[in-house]
């Protein structure tokens, strides 16, 4: 594995800005993007952003200390990539939840720094014998991460197939918060949502969202920015998005959270997922040779 990491650093490393480091055993390496603005770590397993720490600040992302770094298991926290389906596979429940992109080893295709010394890296995943075990379609998937004072992530699906392909997707961001009881989420007011905790009933979000129990909601037909006001960390986190019509908000609360073996005990208190998605009735159909890019930007501002 060290030879692989040496090759990565030789080809895609940039002194002082982009470095690849080993993980335990033969688990794929991580890329570290560093600048005066932030430091960001991304696992090549799942092209999974693990952390994003703006300079002189606290990680914007929650990563479970009990996350499992083993092939076949998605990392708990950070930004899992849900693709080519979101949630359970409707046709075949034995297939992995949220698709197979987050449990696949991605490769690096490009890296660099822009004119403001902001580092970026591009990963890709292509259909192969392994992916055919899950999904018959021919594809190329690219993820680009840019780490300035904000975190930009974009996921592009390229159809390499000769027939239409329908996908759903999500950049399933776990945001770090001070306390679930103290935050307020805006940006989803007057928006319809599907409530997974109430038999998938369709409901209307009237005002801002405050969480006092399990929340698992897909807000549909919305392209709005979302804001988490967090007085405890004296910050507002803004999740803005392009080409995403669904925003999923999830907190497992006590009972479900403490049944997840890779979740910190009472970890629900310190996280909320705001997911940049295209799911439920916002699925995407690509014509042969077509492409679709969903993007998001996560940044913080001072609360008061
Ligand atoms: O975020 C929405 C959701 O689909 C929830 O229902 C919950 O299952 C969560 O994703 C986490 O899923 P995971 O497969 O990562 O445990």
PDB file of C-alpha atoms and ligand atoms in Angstrom:
ATOM      1  CA  UNK A   1       0.000   0.000   0.000  1.00  0.00           C
ATOM      2  CA  UNK A   2       2.916   2.364   0.700  1.00  0.00           C
ATOM      3  CA  UNK A   3       3.996   2.105  -2.944  1.00  0.00           C
ATOM      4  CA  UNK A   4       0.496   3.159  -3.962  1.00  0.00           C
ATOM      5  CA  UNK A   5       0.592   6.123  -1.606  1.00  0.00           C
ATOM      6  CA  UNK A   6       4.017   7.140  -2.898  1.00  0.00           C
ATOM      7  CA  UNK A   7       2.622   7.042  -6.446  1.00  0.00           C
ATOM      8  CA  UNK A   8      -0.371   9.141  -5.415  1.00  0.00           C
ATOM      9  CA  UNK A   9       1.834  11.730  -3.730  1.00  0.00           C
ATOM     10  CA  UNK A  10       4.151  11.795  -6.704  1.00  0.00           C
ATOM     11  CA  UNK A  11       1.368  12.263  -9.237  1.00  0.00           C
ATOM     12  CA  UNK A  12      -1.289  14.239  -7.328  1.00  0.00           C
ATOM     13  CA  UNK A  13       0.440  15.565  -4.211  1.00  0.00           C
ATOM     14  CA  UNK A  14       1.219  19.288  -3.996  1.00  0.00           C
ATOM     15  CA  UNK A  15       3.732  20.407  -1.417  1.00  0.00           C
ATOM     16  CA  UNK A  16       1.979  22.100   1.500  1.00  0.00           C
ATOM     17  CA  UNK A  17      -1.492  21.626  -0.048  1.00  0.00           C
ATOM     18  CA  UNK A  18      -2.299  18.044  -1.011  1.00  0.00           C
ATOM     19  CA  UNK A  19      -0.941  14.961   0.732  1.00  0.00           C
ATOM     20  CA  UNK A  20      -2.000  11.307   0.739  1.00  0.00           C
ATOM     21  CA  UNK A  21      -1.648   9.285   3.931  1.00  0.00           C
ATOM     22  CA  UNK A  22      -2.074   5.624   4.812  1.00  0.00           C
ATOM     23  CA  UNK A  23      -4.922   4.213   6.875  1.00  0.00           C
ATOM     24  CA  UNK A  24      -4.704   0.987   8.913  1.00  0.00           C
ATOM     25  CA  UNK A  25      -3.946  -2.275   7.097  1.00  0.00           C
ATOM     26  CA  UNK A  26      -4.826  -2.377   3.415  1.00  0.00           C
ATOM     27  CA  UNK A  27      -7.699   0.099   3.784  1.00  0.00           C
ATOM     28  CA  UNK A  28      -7.550   2.756   1.049  1.00  0.00           C
ATOM     29  CA  UNK A  29      -5.615   5.946   1.869  1.00  0.00           C
ATOM     30  CA  UNK A  30      -6.874   9.412   2.669  1.00  0.00           C
ATOM     31  CA  UNK A  31      -6.208  12.681   0.880  1.00  0.00           C
ATOM     32  CA  UNK A  32      -5.593  15.804   2.936  1.00  0.00           C
ATOM     33  CA  UNK A  33      -6.313  19.202   1.397  1.00  0.00           C
ATOM     34  CA  UNK A  34      -4.621  22.018   3.312  1.00  0.00           C
ATOM     35  CA  UNK A  35      -4.549  25.785   2.839  1.00  0.00           C
ATOM     36  CA  UNK A  36      -4.564  28.983   4.894  1.00  0.00           C
ATOM     37  CA  UNK A  37      -8.355  28.694   4.812  1.00  0.00           C
ATOM     38  CA  UNK A  38      -9.043  25.158   6.020  1.00  0.00           C
ATOM     39  CA  UNK A  39      -7.976  21.551   6.281  1.00  0.00           C
ATOM     40  CA  UNK A  40     -10.068  18.776   4.740  1.00  0.00           C
ATOM     41  CA  UNK A  41      -9.672  14.988   4.840  1.00  0.00           C
ATOM     42  CA  UNK A  42     -11.199  12.628   2.319  1.00  0.00           C
ATOM     43  CA  UNK A  43     -11.064   8.829   2.259  1.00  0.00           C
ATOM     44  CA  UNK A  44     -10.533   7.216  -1.149  1.00  0.00           C
ATOM     45  CA  UNK A  45     -12.969   4.586   0.142  1.00  0.00           C
ATOM     46  CA  UNK A  46     -16.281   5.980  -1.020  1.00  0.00           C
ATOM     47  CA  UNK A  47     -14.588   9.304  -1.955  1.00  0.00           C
ATOM     48  CA  UNK A  48     -15.900  10.092   1.489  1.00  0.00           C
ATOM     49  CA  UNK A  49     -15.217  13.552   2.970  1.00  0.00           C
ATOM     50  CA  UNK A  50     -14.352  12.844   6.609  1.00  0.00           C
ATOM     51  CA  UNK A  51     -13.754  16.332   7.963  1.00  0.00           C
ATOM     52  CA  UNK A  52     -13.664  19.979   6.993  1.00  0.00           C
ATOM     53  CA  UNK A  53     -12.123  22.367   9.536  1.00  0.00           C
ATOM     54  CA  UNK A  54     -12.058  26.073   8.613  1.00  0.00           C
ATOM     55  CA  UNK A  55      -8.988  27.928   9.966  1.00  0.00           C
ATOM     56  CA  UNK A  56      -9.354  28.868  13.683  1.00  0.00           C
ATOM     57  CA  UNK A  57     -12.622  26.999  13.901  1.00  0.00           C
ATOM     58  CA  UNK A  58     -14.342  23.694  14.690  1.00  0.00           C
ATOM     59  CA  UNK A  59     -15.033  20.897  12.186  1.00  0.00           C
ATOM     60  CA  UNK A  60     -18.238  21.554  10.250  1.00  0.00           C
ATOM     61  CA  UNK A  61     -18.742  17.801   9.909  1.00  0.00           C
ATOM     62  CA  UNK A  62     -19.467  15.134  12.530  1.00  0.00           C
ATOM     63  CA  UNK A  63     -17.456  11.911  12.169  1.00  0.00           C
ATOM     64  CA  UNK A  64     -18.304   9.097  14.578  1.00  0.00           C
ATOM     65  CA  UNK A  65     -15.399   7.953  16.754  1.00  0.00           C
ATOM     66  CA  UNK A  66     -16.898   4.470  16.318  1.00  0.00           C
ATOM     67  CA  UNK A  67     -16.901   4.613  12.511  1.00  0.00           C
ATOM     68  CA  UNK A  68     -15.818   1.293  10.986  1.00  0.00           C
ATOM     69  CA  UNK A  69     -13.000   1.488   8.389  1.00  0.00           C
ATOM     70  CA  UNK A  70     -13.548  -1.887   6.719  1.00  0.00           C
ATOM     71  CA  UNK A  71     -14.397  -2.634   3.116  1.00  0.00           C
ATOM     72  CA  UNK A  72     -18.088  -3.292   2.667  1.00  0.00           C
ATOM     73  CA  UNK A  73     -19.087  -0.884   5.443  1.00  0.00           C
ATOM     74  CA  UNK A  74     -19.924   2.789   4.927  1.00  0.00           C
ATOM     75  CA  UNK A  75     -18.090   5.263   7.160  1.00  0.00           C
ATOM     76  CA  UNK A  76     -20.432   6.809   9.760  1.00  0.00           C
ATOM     77  CA  UNK A  77     -20.356  10.574   9.524  1.00  0.00           C
ATOM     78  CA  UNK A  78     -18.700  13.059   7.193  1.00  0.00           C
ATOM     79  CA  UNK A  79     -20.325  13.076   3.736  1.00  0.00           C
ATOM     80  CA  UNK A  80     -21.331   9.606   2.480  1.00  0.00           C
ATOM     81  CA  UNK A  81     -22.230   9.517  -1.224  1.00  0.00           C
ATOM     82  CA  UNK A  82     -25.612   7.874  -1.772  1.00  0.00           C
ATOM     83  CA  UNK A  83     -25.699   6.659  -5.399  1.00  0.00           C
ATOM     84  CA  UNK A  84     -27.228   5.263  -7.666  1.00  0.00           C
ATOM     85  CA  UNK A  85     -30.156   4.987  -5.256  1.00  0.00           C
ATOM     86  CA  UNK A  86     -31.104   6.778  -2.048  1.00  0.00           C
ATOM     87  CA  UNK A  87     -32.335   4.676   0.893  1.00  0.00           C
ATOM     88  CA  UNK A  88     -33.273   1.017   0.428  1.00  0.00           C
ATOM     89  CA  UNK A  89     -33.293  -0.373  -3.123  1.00  0.00           C
ATOM     90  CA  UNK A  90     -37.007  -0.549  -3.907  1.00  0.00           C
ATOM     91  CA  UNK A  91     -36.626  -3.531  -6.278  1.00  0.00           C
ATOM     92  CA  UNK A  92     -34.182  -5.608  -4.231  1.00  0.00           C
ATOM     93  CA  UNK A  93     -34.027  -5.007  -0.475  1.00  0.00           C
ATOM     94  CA  UNK A  94     -30.918  -7.190  -0.093  1.00  0.00           C
ATOM     95  CA  UNK A  95     -28.869  -4.601  -2.031  1.00  0.00           C
ATOM     96  CA  UNK A  96     -26.866  -2.110   0.089  1.00  0.00           C
ATOM     97  CA  UNK A  97     -28.838   0.837   1.460  1.00  0.00           C
ATOM     98  CA  UNK A  98     -27.942   4.112  -0.278  1.00  0.00           C
ATOM     99  CA  UNK A  99     -26.318   2.291  -3.185  1.00  0.00           C
ATOM    100  CA  UNK A 100     -22.739   1.104  -3.642  1.00  0.00           C
ATOM    101  CA  UNK A 101     -20.731   4.282  -4.352  1.00  0.00           C
ATOM    102  CA  UNK A 102     -19.969   4.800  -0.654  1.00  0.00           C
ATOM    103  CA  UNK A 103     -18.703   1.208  -0.287  1.00  0.00           C
ATOM    104  CA  UNK A 104     -16.459   1.299  -3.350  1.00  0.00           C
ATOM    105  CA  UNK A 105     -12.798   2.228  -3.724  1.00  0.00           C
ATOM    106  CA  UNK A 106     -12.478   5.337  -5.875  1.00  0.00           C
ATOM    107  CA  UNK A 107      -9.419   6.487  -7.825  1.00  0.00           C
ATOM    108  CA  UNK A 108      -7.882   9.938  -8.229  1.00  0.00           C
ATOM    109  CA  UNK A 109      -8.053  11.602 -11.637  1.00  0.00           C
ATOM    110  CA  UNK A 110      -6.891  15.154 -10.973  1.00  0.00           C
ATOM    111  CA  UNK A 111      -5.699  17.605  -8.327  1.00  0.00           C
ATOM    112  CA  UNK A 112      -4.438  21.164  -8.148  1.00  0.00           C
ATOM    113  CA  UNK A 113      -4.597  24.578  -6.533  1.00  0.00           C
ATOM    114  CA  UNK A 114      -6.414  27.526  -8.020  1.00  0.00           C
ATOM    115  CA  UNK A 115      -5.154  31.088  -8.318  1.00  0.00           C
ATOM    116  CA  UNK A 116      -6.057  31.744  -4.663  1.00  0.00           C
ATOM    117  CA  UNK A 117      -4.045  28.702  -3.464  1.00  0.00           C
ATOM    118  CA  UNK A 118      -7.286  26.780  -2.858  1.00  0.00           C
ATOM    119  CA  UNK A 119      -6.682  23.017  -3.260  1.00  0.00           C
ATOM    120  CA  UNK A 120      -9.043  20.748  -5.158  1.00  0.00           C
ATOM    121  CA  UNK A 121      -9.091  17.044  -5.964  1.00  0.00           C
ATOM    122  CA  UNK A 122     -11.164  14.891  -8.309  1.00  0.00           C
ATOM    123  CA  UNK A 123     -12.031  11.220  -7.758  1.00  0.00           C
ATOM    124  CA  UNK A 124     -13.754   8.794 -10.110  1.00  0.00           C
ATOM    125  CA  UNK A 125     -15.527   5.448 -10.101  1.00  0.00           C
ATOM    126  CA  UNK A 126     -16.374   3.482 -13.230  1.00  0.00           C
ATOM    127  CA  UNK A 127     -18.707   0.554 -13.843  1.00  0.00           C
ATOM    128  CA  UNK A 128     -16.907  -2.778 -13.696  1.00  0.00           C
ATOM    129  CA  UNK A 129     -17.482  -6.416 -12.769  1.00  0.00           C
ATOM    130  CA  UNK A 130     -17.827  -5.384  -9.100  1.00  0.00           C
ATOM    131  CA  UNK A 131     -20.484  -2.755  -9.776  1.00  0.00           C
ATOM    132  CA  UNK A 132     -22.435  -5.174 -11.964  1.00  0.00           C
ATOM    133  CA  UNK A 133     -23.116  -7.218  -8.818  1.00  0.00           C
ATOM    134  CA  UNK A 134     -25.268  -4.317  -7.658  1.00  0.00           C
ATOM    135  CA  UNK A 135     -26.440  -2.530 -10.826  1.00  0.00           C
ATOM    136  CA  UNK A 136     -26.264  -3.447 -14.530  1.00  0.00           C
ATOM    137  CA  UNK A 137     -25.756   0.066 -15.945  1.00  0.00           C
ATOM    138  CA  UNK A 138     -22.517   1.390 -17.472  1.00  0.00           C
ATOM    139  CA  UNK A 139     -21.419   4.664 -15.886  1.00  0.00           C
ATOM    140  CA  UNK A 140     -18.621   6.965 -14.793  1.00  0.00           C
ATOM    141  CA  UNK A 141     -18.983   8.890 -11.559  1.00  0.00           C
ATOM    142  CA  UNK A 142     -16.791  11.879 -10.646  1.00  0.00           C
ATOM    143  CA  UNK A 143     -16.534  13.721  -7.334  1.00  0.00           C
ATOM    144  CA  UNK A 144     -14.756  17.049  -7.080  1.00  0.00           C
ATOM    145  CA  UNK A 145     -13.868  18.529  -3.678  1.00  0.00           C
ATOM    146  CA  UNK A 146     -12.585  22.075  -3.239  1.00  0.00           C
ATOM    147  CA  UNK A 147     -11.578  23.248   0.248  1.00  0.00           C
ATOM    148  CA  UNK A 148     -11.389  27.025   0.702  1.00  0.00           C
ATOM    149  CA  UNK A 149     -12.999  28.810   3.672  1.00  0.00           C
ATOM    150  CA  UNK A 150     -16.060  26.824   2.557  1.00  0.00           C
ATOM    151  CA  UNK A 151     -16.365  23.255   1.337  1.00  0.00           C
ATOM    152  CA  UNK A 152     -17.543  22.640  -2.228  1.00  0.00           C
ATOM    153  CA  UNK A 153     -18.489  19.149  -3.346  1.00  0.00           C
ATOM    154  CA  UNK A 154     -19.934  18.157  -6.715  1.00  0.00           C
ATOM    155  CA  UNK A 155     -20.974  14.735  -7.982  1.00  0.00           C
ATOM    156  CA  UNK A 156     -21.318  14.119 -11.713  1.00  0.00           C
ATOM    157  CA  UNK A 157     -22.951  11.007 -13.184  1.00  0.00           C
ATOM    158  CA  UNK A 158     -21.992  10.169 -16.775  1.00  0.00           C
ATOM    159  CA  UNK A 159     -24.128   7.601 -18.574  1.00  0.00           C
ATOM    160  CA  UNK A 160     -21.998   5.195 -20.563  1.00  0.00           C
ATOM    161  CA  UNK A 161     -25.002   3.048 -21.320  1.00  0.00           C
ATOM    162  CA  UNK A 162     -27.094   2.583 -24.434  1.00  0.00           C
ATOM    163  CA  UNK A 163     -30.407   2.910 -22.570  1.00  0.00           C
ATOM    164  CA  UNK A 164     -31.973   5.402 -20.191  1.00  0.00           C
ATOM    165  CA  UNK A 165     -30.799   5.156 -16.587  1.00  0.00           C
ATOM    166  CA  UNK A 166     -32.769   6.402 -13.591  1.00  0.00           C
ATOM    167  CA  UNK A 167     -30.891   7.323 -10.422  1.00  0.00           C
ATOM    168  CA  UNK A 168     -31.471   8.965  -7.087  1.00  0.00           C
ATOM    169  CA  UNK A 169     -28.592  10.432  -5.122  1.00  0.00           C
ATOM    170  CA  UNK A 170     -27.560  12.364  -2.025  1.00  0.00           C
ATOM    171  CA  UNK A 171     -24.515  14.043  -0.549  1.00  0.00           C
ATOM    172  CA  UNK A 172     -25.461  12.811   2.931  1.00  0.00           C
ATOM    173  CA  UNK A 173     -23.738  15.447   5.095  1.00  0.00           C
ATOM    174  CA  UNK A 174     -23.459  14.930   8.857  1.00  0.00           C
ATOM    175  CA  UNK A 175     -23.129  18.445  10.318  1.00  0.00           C
ATOM    176  CA  UNK A 176     -21.501  18.934  13.720  1.00  0.00           C
ATOM    177  CA  UNK A 177     -23.627  20.963  16.186  1.00  0.00           C
ATOM    178  CA  UNK A 178     -23.333  21.934  19.846  1.00  0.00           C
ATOM    179  CA  UNK A 179     -26.631  20.428  20.995  1.00  0.00           C
ATOM    180  CA  UNK A 180     -29.664  19.150  19.110  1.00  0.00           C
ATOM    181  CA  UNK A 181     -31.954  20.936  21.582  1.00  0.00           C
ATOM    182  CA  UNK A 182     -30.475  24.354  20.842  1.00  0.00           C
ATOM    183  CA  UNK A 183     -30.374  24.506  17.053  1.00  0.00           C
ATOM    184  CA  UNK A 184     -32.944  25.755  14.569  1.00  0.00           C
ATOM    185  CA  UNK A 185     -33.081  24.850  10.882  1.00  0.00           C
ATOM    186  CA  UNK A 186     -34.471  27.269   8.306  1.00  0.00           C
ATOM    187  CA  UNK A 187     -34.787  27.186   4.534  1.00  0.00           C
ATOM    188  CA  UNK A 188     -37.440  24.463   4.511  1.00  0.00           C
ATOM    189  CA  UNK A 189     -40.401  26.585   5.581  1.00  0.00           C
ATOM    190  CA  UNK A 190     -43.633  26.136   3.572  1.00  0.00           C
ATOM    191  CA  UNK A 191     -42.123  23.026   1.932  1.00  0.00           C
ATOM    192  CA  UNK A 192     -43.786  19.641   1.531  1.00  0.00           C
ATOM    193  CA  UNK A 193     -41.965  16.663   3.006  1.00  0.00           C
ATOM    194  CA  UNK A 194     -42.312  12.891   3.214  1.00  0.00           C
ATOM    195  CA  UNK A 195     -42.148  11.822   6.868  1.00  0.00           C
ATOM    196  CA  UNK A 196     -40.376   8.448   7.115  1.00  0.00           C
ATOM    197  CA  UNK A 197     -41.177   8.318  10.827  1.00  0.00           C
ATOM    198  CA  UNK A 198     -44.923   8.484  10.108  1.00  0.00           C
ATOM    199  CA  UNK A 199     -45.644   5.937   7.365  1.00  0.00           C
ATOM    200  CA  UNK A 200     -44.206   8.210   4.662  1.00  0.00           C
ATOM    201  CA  UNK A 201     -47.089  10.649   5.101  1.00  0.00           C
ATOM    202  CA  UNK A 202     -46.801  13.830   3.018  1.00  0.00           C
ATOM    203  CA  UNK A 203     -46.830  16.913   5.282  1.00  0.00           C
ATOM    204  CA  UNK A 204     -46.128  20.645   5.134  1.00  0.00           C
ATOM    205  CA  UNK A 205     -43.317  22.310   7.090  1.00  0.00           C
ATOM    206  CA  UNK A 206     -44.834  25.534   8.296  1.00  0.00           C
ATOM    207  CA  UNK A 207     -42.087  27.379  10.194  1.00  0.00           C
ATOM    208  CA  UNK A 208     -38.410  26.747  11.111  1.00  0.00           C
ATOM    209  CA  UNK A 209     -37.551  23.195  12.288  1.00  0.00           C
ATOM    210  CA  UNK A 210     -36.545  22.518  15.891  1.00  0.00           C
ATOM    211  CA  UNK A 211     -35.785  18.859  16.675  1.00  0.00           C
ATOM    212  CA  UNK A 212     -37.147  17.111  19.805  1.00  0.00           C
ATOM    213  CA  UNK A 213     -37.381  13.522  18.590  1.00  0.00           C
ATOM    214  CA  UNK A 214     -36.423  11.267  15.648  1.00  0.00           C
ATOM    215  CA  UNK A 215     -36.592  13.239  12.386  1.00  0.00           C
ATOM    216  CA  UNK A 216     -36.305  11.568   8.969  1.00  0.00           C
ATOM    217  CA  UNK A 217     -37.817  13.836   6.336  1.00  0.00           C
ATOM    218  CA  UNK A 218     -37.379  14.236   2.595  1.00  0.00           C
ATOM    219  CA  UNK A 219     -38.333  17.812   1.669  1.00  0.00           C
ATOM    220  CA  UNK A 220     -39.334  17.646  -1.978  1.00  0.00           C
ATOM    221  CA  UNK A 221     -39.269  20.063  -4.924  1.00  0.00           C
ATOM    222  CA  UNK A 222     -36.979  22.483  -3.087  1.00  0.00           C
ATOM    223  CA  UNK A 223     -33.704  24.032  -4.224  1.00  0.00           C
ATOM    224  CA  UNK A 224     -33.414  26.377  -1.254  1.00  0.00           C
ATOM    225  CA  UNK A 225     -30.333  26.924   0.882  1.00  0.00           C
ATOM    226  CA  UNK A 226     -30.648  25.529   4.405  1.00  0.00           C
ATOM    227  CA  UNK A 227     -29.314  27.165   7.555  1.00  0.00           C
ATOM    228  CA  UNK A 228     -28.512  25.670  10.971  1.00  0.00           C
ATOM    229  CA  UNK A 229     -28.418  28.343  13.679  1.00  0.00           C
ATOM    230  CA  UNK A 230     -26.190  27.031  16.458  1.00  0.00           C
ATOM    231  CA  UNK A 231     -25.757  29.490  19.358  1.00  0.00           C
ATOM    232  CA  UNK A 232     -23.711  26.919  21.291  1.00  0.00           C
ATOM    233  CA  UNK A 233     -20.961  27.027  18.668  1.00  0.00           C
ATOM    234  CA  UNK A 234     -21.767  30.662  17.876  1.00  0.00           C
ATOM    235  CA  UNK A 235     -22.227  29.855  14.204  1.00  0.00           C
ATOM    236  CA  UNK A 236     -24.698  29.484  11.401  1.00  0.00           C
ATOM    237  CA  UNK A 237     -23.934  26.672   8.941  1.00  0.00           C
ATOM    238  CA  UNK A 238     -25.286  27.255   5.439  1.00  0.00           C
ATOM    239  CA  UNK A 239     -25.784  24.327   3.085  1.00  0.00           C
ATOM    240  CA  UNK A 240     -26.390  25.684  -0.412  1.00  0.00           C
ATOM    241  CA  UNK A 241     -26.960  23.469  -3.449  1.00  0.00           C
ATOM    242  CA  UNK A 242     -27.332  23.298  -7.226  1.00  0.00           C
ATOM    243  CA  UNK A 243     -29.258  20.705  -9.256  1.00  0.00           C
ATOM    244  CA  UNK A 244     -30.766  19.143  -6.154  1.00  0.00           C
ATOM    245  CA  UNK A 245     -34.545  19.113  -5.725  1.00  0.00           C
ATOM    246  CA  UNK A 246     -34.699  17.198  -2.448  1.00  0.00           C
ATOM    247  CA  UNK A 247     -33.347  18.107   0.979  1.00  0.00           C
ATOM    248  CA  UNK A 248     -33.293  15.251   3.496  1.00  0.00           C
ATOM    249  CA  UNK A 249     -33.070  16.068   7.203  1.00  0.00           C
ATOM    250  CA  UNK A 250     -32.233  13.250   9.614  1.00  0.00           C
ATOM    251  CA  UNK A 251     -31.577  12.841  13.296  1.00  0.00           C
ATOM    252  CA  UNK A 252     -31.987   9.319  14.725  1.00  0.00           C
ATOM    253  CA  UNK A 253     -32.630  10.601  18.280  1.00  0.00           C
ATOM    254  CA  UNK A 254     -31.847   8.492  21.345  1.00  0.00           C
ATOM    255  CA  UNK A 255     -33.393   5.094  20.614  1.00  0.00           C
ATOM    256  CA  UNK A 256     -32.346   4.587  17.007  1.00  0.00           C
ATOM    257  CA  UNK A 257     -29.047   6.423  17.482  1.00  0.00           C
ATOM    258  CA  UNK A 258     -27.982   4.147  20.327  1.00  0.00           C
ATOM    259  CA  UNK A 259     -28.815   1.008  18.321  1.00  0.00           C
ATOM    260  CA  UNK A 260     -26.287   2.014  15.627  1.00  0.00           C
ATOM    261  CA  UNK A 261     -23.037   0.273  16.650  1.00  0.00           C
ATOM    262  CA  UNK A 262     -20.904   2.757  14.685  1.00  0.00           C
ATOM    263  CA  UNK A 263     -22.586   5.772  16.264  1.00  0.00           C
ATOM    264  CA  UNK A 264     -21.156   7.418  19.394  1.00  0.00           C
ATOM    265  CA  UNK A 265     -23.282   6.861  22.512  1.00  0.00           C
ATOM    266  CA  UNK A 266     -25.878   9.684  22.474  1.00  0.00           C
ATOM    267  CA  UNK A 267     -24.142  10.906  19.329  1.00  0.00           C
ATOM    268  CA  UNK A 268     -27.528  12.152  18.115  1.00  0.00           C
ATOM    269  CA  UNK A 269     -27.096  15.197  20.366  1.00  0.00           C
ATOM    270  CA  UNK A 270     -24.149  16.517  18.375  1.00  0.00           C
ATOM    271  CA  UNK A 271     -25.237  16.041  14.788  1.00  0.00           C
ATOM    272  CA  UNK A 272     -27.907  16.641  12.218  1.00  0.00           C
ATOM    273  CA  UNK A 273     -27.865  15.452   8.613  1.00  0.00           C
ATOM    274  CA  UNK A 274     -28.824  17.958   5.936  1.00  0.00           C
ATOM    275  CA  UNK A 275     -28.585  16.007   2.708  1.00  0.00           C
ATOM    276  CA  UNK A 276     -28.313  17.502  -0.768  1.00  0.00           C
ATOM    277  CA  UNK A 277     -30.360  14.972  -2.708  1.00  0.00           C
ATOM    278  CA  UNK A 278     -32.501  13.999  -5.659  1.00  0.00           C
ATOM    279  CA  UNK A 279     -34.825  11.330  -4.290  1.00  0.00           C
ATOM    280  CA  UNK A 280     -38.437  10.219  -3.792  1.00  0.00           C
ATOM    281  CA  UNK A 281     -40.289  11.903  -6.681  1.00  0.00           C
ATOM    282  CA  UNK A 282     -37.201  13.918  -7.653  1.00  0.00           C
ATOM    283  CA  UNK A 283     -35.324  11.049  -9.323  1.00  0.00           C
ATOM    284  CA  UNK A 284     -33.124  11.729 -12.388  1.00  0.00           C
ATOM    285  CA  UNK A 285     -33.318   9.926 -15.738  1.00  0.00           C
ATOM    286  CA  UNK A 286     -30.258  10.161 -17.966  1.00  0.00           C
ATOM    287  CA  UNK A 287     -30.443   9.495 -21.703  1.00  0.00           C
ATOM    288  CA  UNK A 288     -27.583   7.407 -23.172  1.00  0.00           C
ATOM    289  CA  UNK A 289     -24.429   9.525 -22.998  1.00  0.00           C
ATOM    290  CA  UNK A 290     -26.150  12.069 -20.742  1.00  0.00           C
ATOM    291  CA  UNK A 291     -24.727  13.573 -17.551  1.00  0.00           C
ATOM    292  CA  UNK A 292     -26.011  15.167 -14.334  1.00  0.00           C
ATOM    293  CA  UNK A 293     -24.102  17.173 -11.720  1.00  0.00           C
ATOM    294  CA  UNK A 294     -25.359  17.850  -8.219  1.00  0.00           C
ATOM    295  CA  UNK A 295     -23.310  20.313  -6.163  1.00  0.00           C
ATOM    296  CA  UNK A 296     -23.286  21.735  -2.690  1.00  0.00           C
ATOM    297  CA  UNK A 297     -21.363  24.276  -0.651  1.00  0.00           C
ATOM    298  CA  UNK A 298     -21.089  24.188   3.141  1.00  0.00           C
ATOM    299  CA  UNK A 299     -19.884  27.255   4.991  1.00  0.00           C
ATOM    300  CA  UNK A 300     -20.192  28.886   8.365  1.00  0.00           C
ATOM    301  CA  UNK A 301     -20.787  32.432   9.514  1.00  0.00           C
ATOM    302  CA  UNK A 302     -20.820  33.929  12.996  1.00  0.00           C
ATOM    303  CA  UNK A 303     -24.201  33.427  14.712  1.00  0.00           C
ATOM    304  CA  UNK A 304     -24.433  36.847  16.343  1.00  0.00           C
TER     305      UNK A 304
HETATM  306  O1  LIG B   1     -30.752  10.184   6.104  1.00  0.00           O
HETATM  307  C1  LIG B   1     -31.851   9.467   5.809  1.00  0.00           C
HETATM  308  C2  LIG B   1     -31.596   7.978   5.976  1.00  0.00           C
HETATM  309  O2  LIG B   1     -32.119   7.285   4.876  1.00  0.00           O
HETATM  310  C3  LIG B   1     -32.195   7.499   7.294  1.00  0.00           C
HETATM  311  O3  LIG B   1     -33.399   6.770   7.059  1.00  0.00           O
HETATM  312  C4  LIG B   1     -31.104   6.618   7.928  1.00  0.00           C
HETATM  313  O4  LIG B   1     -31.221   5.301   7.473  1.00  0.00           O
HETATM  314  C5  LIG B   1     -29.857   7.337   7.421  1.00  0.00           C
HETATM  315  O5  LIG B   1     -30.169   7.653   6.058  1.00  0.00           O
HETATM  316  C6  LIG B   1     -28.563   6.582   7.609  1.00  0.00           C
HETATM  317  O6  LIG B   1     -28.523   5.481   6.741  1.00  0.00           O
HETATM  318  P1  LIG B   1     -27.233   4.507   6.866  1.00  0.00           P
HETATM  319  O7  LIG B   1     -27.479   3.441   5.845  1.00  0.00           O
HETATM  320  O8  LIG B   1     -26.005   5.313   6.587  1.00  0.00           O
HETATM  321  O9  LIG B   1     -27.254   4.014   8.303  1.00  0.00           O
END
